[in-house]
PDB file of C-alpha atoms in Angstrom:
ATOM      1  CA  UNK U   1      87.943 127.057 117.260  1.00 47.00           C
ATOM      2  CA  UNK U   2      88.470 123.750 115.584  1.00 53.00           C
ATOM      3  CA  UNK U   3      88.758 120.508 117.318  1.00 48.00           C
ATOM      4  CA  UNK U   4      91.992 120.362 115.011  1.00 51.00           C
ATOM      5  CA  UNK U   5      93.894 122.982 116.586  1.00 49.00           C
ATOM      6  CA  UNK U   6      93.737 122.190 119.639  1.00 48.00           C
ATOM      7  CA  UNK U   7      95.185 118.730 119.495  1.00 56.00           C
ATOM      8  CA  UNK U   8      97.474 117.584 122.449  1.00 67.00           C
ATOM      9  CA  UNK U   9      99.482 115.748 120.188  1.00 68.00           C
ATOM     10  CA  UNK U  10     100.818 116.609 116.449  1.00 69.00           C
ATOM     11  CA  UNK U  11     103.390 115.223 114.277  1.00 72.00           C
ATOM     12  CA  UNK U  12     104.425 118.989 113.434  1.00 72.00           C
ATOM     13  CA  UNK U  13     105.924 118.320 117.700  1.00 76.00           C
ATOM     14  CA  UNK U  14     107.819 115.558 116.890  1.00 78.00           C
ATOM     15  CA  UNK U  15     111.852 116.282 117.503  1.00 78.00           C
ATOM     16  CA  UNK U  16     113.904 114.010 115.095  1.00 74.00           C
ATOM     17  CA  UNK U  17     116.862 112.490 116.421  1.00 70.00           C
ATOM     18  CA  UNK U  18     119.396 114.045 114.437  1.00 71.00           C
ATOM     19  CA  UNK U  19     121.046 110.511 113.629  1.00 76.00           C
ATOM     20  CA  UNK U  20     118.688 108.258 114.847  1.00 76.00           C
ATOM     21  CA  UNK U  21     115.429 109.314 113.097  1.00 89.00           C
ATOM     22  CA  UNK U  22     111.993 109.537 113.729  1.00 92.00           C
ATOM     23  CA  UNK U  23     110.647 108.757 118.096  1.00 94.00           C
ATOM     24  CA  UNK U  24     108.654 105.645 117.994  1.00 95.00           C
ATOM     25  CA  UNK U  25     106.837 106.868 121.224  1.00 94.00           C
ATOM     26  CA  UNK U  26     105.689 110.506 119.989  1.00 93.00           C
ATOM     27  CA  UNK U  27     104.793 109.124 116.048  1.00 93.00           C
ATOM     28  CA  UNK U  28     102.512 106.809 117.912  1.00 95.00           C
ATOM     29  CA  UNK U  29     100.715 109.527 120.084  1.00 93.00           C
ATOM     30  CA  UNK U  30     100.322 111.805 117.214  1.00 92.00           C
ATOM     31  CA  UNK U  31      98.725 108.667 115.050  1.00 93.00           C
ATOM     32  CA  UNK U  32      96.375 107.984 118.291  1.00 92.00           C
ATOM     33  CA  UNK U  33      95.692 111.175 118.371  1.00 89.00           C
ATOM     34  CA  UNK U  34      93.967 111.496 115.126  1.00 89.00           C
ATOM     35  CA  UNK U  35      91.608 108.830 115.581  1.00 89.00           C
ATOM     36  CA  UNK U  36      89.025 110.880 117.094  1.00 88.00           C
ATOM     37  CA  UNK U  37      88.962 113.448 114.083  1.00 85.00           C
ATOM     38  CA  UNK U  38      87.689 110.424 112.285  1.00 86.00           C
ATOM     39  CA  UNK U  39      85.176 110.074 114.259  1.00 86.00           C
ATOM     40  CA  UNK U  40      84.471 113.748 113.763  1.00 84.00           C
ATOM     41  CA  UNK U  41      84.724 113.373 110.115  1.00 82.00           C
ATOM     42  CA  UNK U  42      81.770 110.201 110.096  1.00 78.00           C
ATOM     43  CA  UNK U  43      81.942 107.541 111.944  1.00 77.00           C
ATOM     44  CA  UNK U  44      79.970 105.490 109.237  1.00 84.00           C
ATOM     45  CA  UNK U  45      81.975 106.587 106.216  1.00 81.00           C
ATOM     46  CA  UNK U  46      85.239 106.432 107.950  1.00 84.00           C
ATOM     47  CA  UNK U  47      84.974 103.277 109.820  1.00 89.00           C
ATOM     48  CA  UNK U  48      86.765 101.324 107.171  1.00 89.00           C
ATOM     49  CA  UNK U  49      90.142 103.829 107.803  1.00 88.00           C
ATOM     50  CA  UNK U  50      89.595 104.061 111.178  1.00 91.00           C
ATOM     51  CA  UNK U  51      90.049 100.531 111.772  1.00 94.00           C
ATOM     52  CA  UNK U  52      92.614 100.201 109.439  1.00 94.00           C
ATOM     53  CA  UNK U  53      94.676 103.310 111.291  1.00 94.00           C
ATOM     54  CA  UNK U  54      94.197 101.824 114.109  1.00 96.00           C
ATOM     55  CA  UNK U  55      95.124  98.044 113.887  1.00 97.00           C
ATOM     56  CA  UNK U  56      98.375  99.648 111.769  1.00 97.00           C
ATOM     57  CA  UNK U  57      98.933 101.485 115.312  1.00 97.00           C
ATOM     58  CA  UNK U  58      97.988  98.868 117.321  1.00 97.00           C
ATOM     59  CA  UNK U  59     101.156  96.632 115.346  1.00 97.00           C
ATOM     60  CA  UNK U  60     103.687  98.936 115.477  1.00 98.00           C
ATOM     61  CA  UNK U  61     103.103  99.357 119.293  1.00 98.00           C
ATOM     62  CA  UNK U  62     103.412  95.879 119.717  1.00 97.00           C
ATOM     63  CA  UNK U  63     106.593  95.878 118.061  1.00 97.00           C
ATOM     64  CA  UNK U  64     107.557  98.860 120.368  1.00 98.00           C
ATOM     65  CA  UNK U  65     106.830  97.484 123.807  1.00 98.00           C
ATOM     66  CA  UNK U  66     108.654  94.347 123.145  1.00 97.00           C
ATOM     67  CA  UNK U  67     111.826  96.091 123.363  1.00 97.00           C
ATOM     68  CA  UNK U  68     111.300 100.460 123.980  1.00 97.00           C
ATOM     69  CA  UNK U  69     115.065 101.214 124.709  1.00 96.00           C
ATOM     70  CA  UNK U  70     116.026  99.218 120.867  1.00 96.00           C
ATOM     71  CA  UNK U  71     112.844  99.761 119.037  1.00 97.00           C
ATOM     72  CA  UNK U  72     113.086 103.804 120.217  1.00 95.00           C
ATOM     73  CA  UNK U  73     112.682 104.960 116.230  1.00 95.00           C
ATOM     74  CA  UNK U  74     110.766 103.615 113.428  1.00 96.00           C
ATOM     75  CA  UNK U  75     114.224 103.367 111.758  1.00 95.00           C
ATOM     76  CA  UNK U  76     115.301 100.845 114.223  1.00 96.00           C
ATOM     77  CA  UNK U  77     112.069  98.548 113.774  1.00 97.00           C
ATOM     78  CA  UNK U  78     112.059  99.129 110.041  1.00 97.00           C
ATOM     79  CA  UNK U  79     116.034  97.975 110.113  1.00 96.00           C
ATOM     80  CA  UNK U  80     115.462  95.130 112.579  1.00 97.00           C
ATOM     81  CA  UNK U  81     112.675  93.829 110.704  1.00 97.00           C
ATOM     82  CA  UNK U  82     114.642  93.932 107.396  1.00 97.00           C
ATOM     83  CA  UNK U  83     118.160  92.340 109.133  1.00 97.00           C
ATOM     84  CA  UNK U  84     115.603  89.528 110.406  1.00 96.00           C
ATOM     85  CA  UNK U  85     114.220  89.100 107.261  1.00 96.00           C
ATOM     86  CA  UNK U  86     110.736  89.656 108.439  1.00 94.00           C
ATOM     87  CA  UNK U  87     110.170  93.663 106.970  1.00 95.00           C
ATOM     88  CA  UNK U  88     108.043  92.298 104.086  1.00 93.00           C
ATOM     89  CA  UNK U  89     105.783  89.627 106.365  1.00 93.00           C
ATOM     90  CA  UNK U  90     101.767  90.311 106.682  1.00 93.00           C
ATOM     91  CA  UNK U  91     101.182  91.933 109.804  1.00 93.00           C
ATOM     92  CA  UNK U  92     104.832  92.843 110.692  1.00 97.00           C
ATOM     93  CA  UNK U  93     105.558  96.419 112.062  1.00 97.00           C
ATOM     94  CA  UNK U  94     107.323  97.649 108.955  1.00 97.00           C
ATOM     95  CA  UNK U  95     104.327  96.713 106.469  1.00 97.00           C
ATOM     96  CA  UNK U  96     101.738  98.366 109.331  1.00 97.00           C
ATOM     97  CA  UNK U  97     104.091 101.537 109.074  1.00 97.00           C
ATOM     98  CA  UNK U  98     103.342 101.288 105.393  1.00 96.00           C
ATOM     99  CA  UNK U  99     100.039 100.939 105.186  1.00 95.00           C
ATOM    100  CA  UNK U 100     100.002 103.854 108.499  1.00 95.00           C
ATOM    101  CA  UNK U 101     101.696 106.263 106.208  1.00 94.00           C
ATOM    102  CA  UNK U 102      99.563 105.577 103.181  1.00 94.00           C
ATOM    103  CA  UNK U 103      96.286 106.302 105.691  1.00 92.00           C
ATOM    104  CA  UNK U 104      97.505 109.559 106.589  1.00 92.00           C
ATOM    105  CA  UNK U 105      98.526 110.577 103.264  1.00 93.00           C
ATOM    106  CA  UNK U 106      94.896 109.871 102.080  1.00 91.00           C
ATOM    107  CA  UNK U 107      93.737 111.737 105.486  1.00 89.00           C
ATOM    108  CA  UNK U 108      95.661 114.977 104.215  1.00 90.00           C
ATOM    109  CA  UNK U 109      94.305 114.785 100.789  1.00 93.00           C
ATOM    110  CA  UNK U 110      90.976 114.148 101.817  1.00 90.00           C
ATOM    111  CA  UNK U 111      91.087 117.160 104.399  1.00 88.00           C
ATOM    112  CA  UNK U 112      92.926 119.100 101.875  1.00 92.00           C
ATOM    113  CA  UNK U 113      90.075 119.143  99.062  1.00 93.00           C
ATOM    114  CA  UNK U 114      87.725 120.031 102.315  1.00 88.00           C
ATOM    115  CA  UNK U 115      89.608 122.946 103.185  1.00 89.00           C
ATOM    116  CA  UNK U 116      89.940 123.793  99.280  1.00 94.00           C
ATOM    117  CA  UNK U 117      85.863 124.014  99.907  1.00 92.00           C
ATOM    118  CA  UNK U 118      84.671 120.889  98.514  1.00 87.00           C
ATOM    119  CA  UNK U 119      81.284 119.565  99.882  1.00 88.00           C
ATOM    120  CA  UNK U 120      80.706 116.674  98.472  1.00 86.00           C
ATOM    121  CA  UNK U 121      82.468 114.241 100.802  1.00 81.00           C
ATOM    122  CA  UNK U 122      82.221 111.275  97.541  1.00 82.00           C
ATOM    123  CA  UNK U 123      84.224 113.540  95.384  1.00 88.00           C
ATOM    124  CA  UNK U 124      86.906 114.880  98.245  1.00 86.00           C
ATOM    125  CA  UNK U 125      87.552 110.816  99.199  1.00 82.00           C
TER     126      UNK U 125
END
């Protein structure tokens, strides 16, 4: 069985607040959880993402645990950051969440063409 399936923690779990929008809590154990499948996938060749991922992580949690109970959803970061004026600042939460989703869409494609059967790791990055 693949060390894939039997992940603790998957976005595919995540319950979305029907008006609030996406837990900031879960989204961040489902992002931590992936880490180690890059290690899995080369820790050489995917250093560069991994410590990418993680420092985007790392921000957004530090956004979190300044305030859990207001910063419960991404929404309400992303919003906060934007009424402050701050969304579009290096290193704020909002630009980490960017560059966070960005990293897992190139996670999917890569794993995609792997699953498609492409060997050549060069040509599935």
């Amino acid at each position: 069985q693949s060390f894939l399936l039997v992940l603790d923690t998957r976005f595919s779990d995540i319950e979305l607040q029907e008006e609030e929008g996406i837990p900031t809590e879960e989204f961040l154990e489902s992002c931590y959880a992936i880490v180690p499948v890059l290690d899995k996938l080369g820790p050489t060749v995917f250093a560069p993402v991994k410590m990418d991922f993680v420092g985007n992580i790392k921000k957004i949690n530090q956004k979190f645990i300044t305030n859990k109970e207001e910063f419960d959803t991404l929404q309400k970061i992303v919003l906060h950051e934007v009424n402050a004026g701050v969304a579009q600042v290096r290193n704020s939460a909002t630009e980490a969440l960017l560059w966070l989703k960005r990293g897992l869409k190139f996670l999917k494609g890569f794993l995609t063409e792997v699953k498609n059967g492409e060997k050549n790791i060069q040509t599935a990055l």
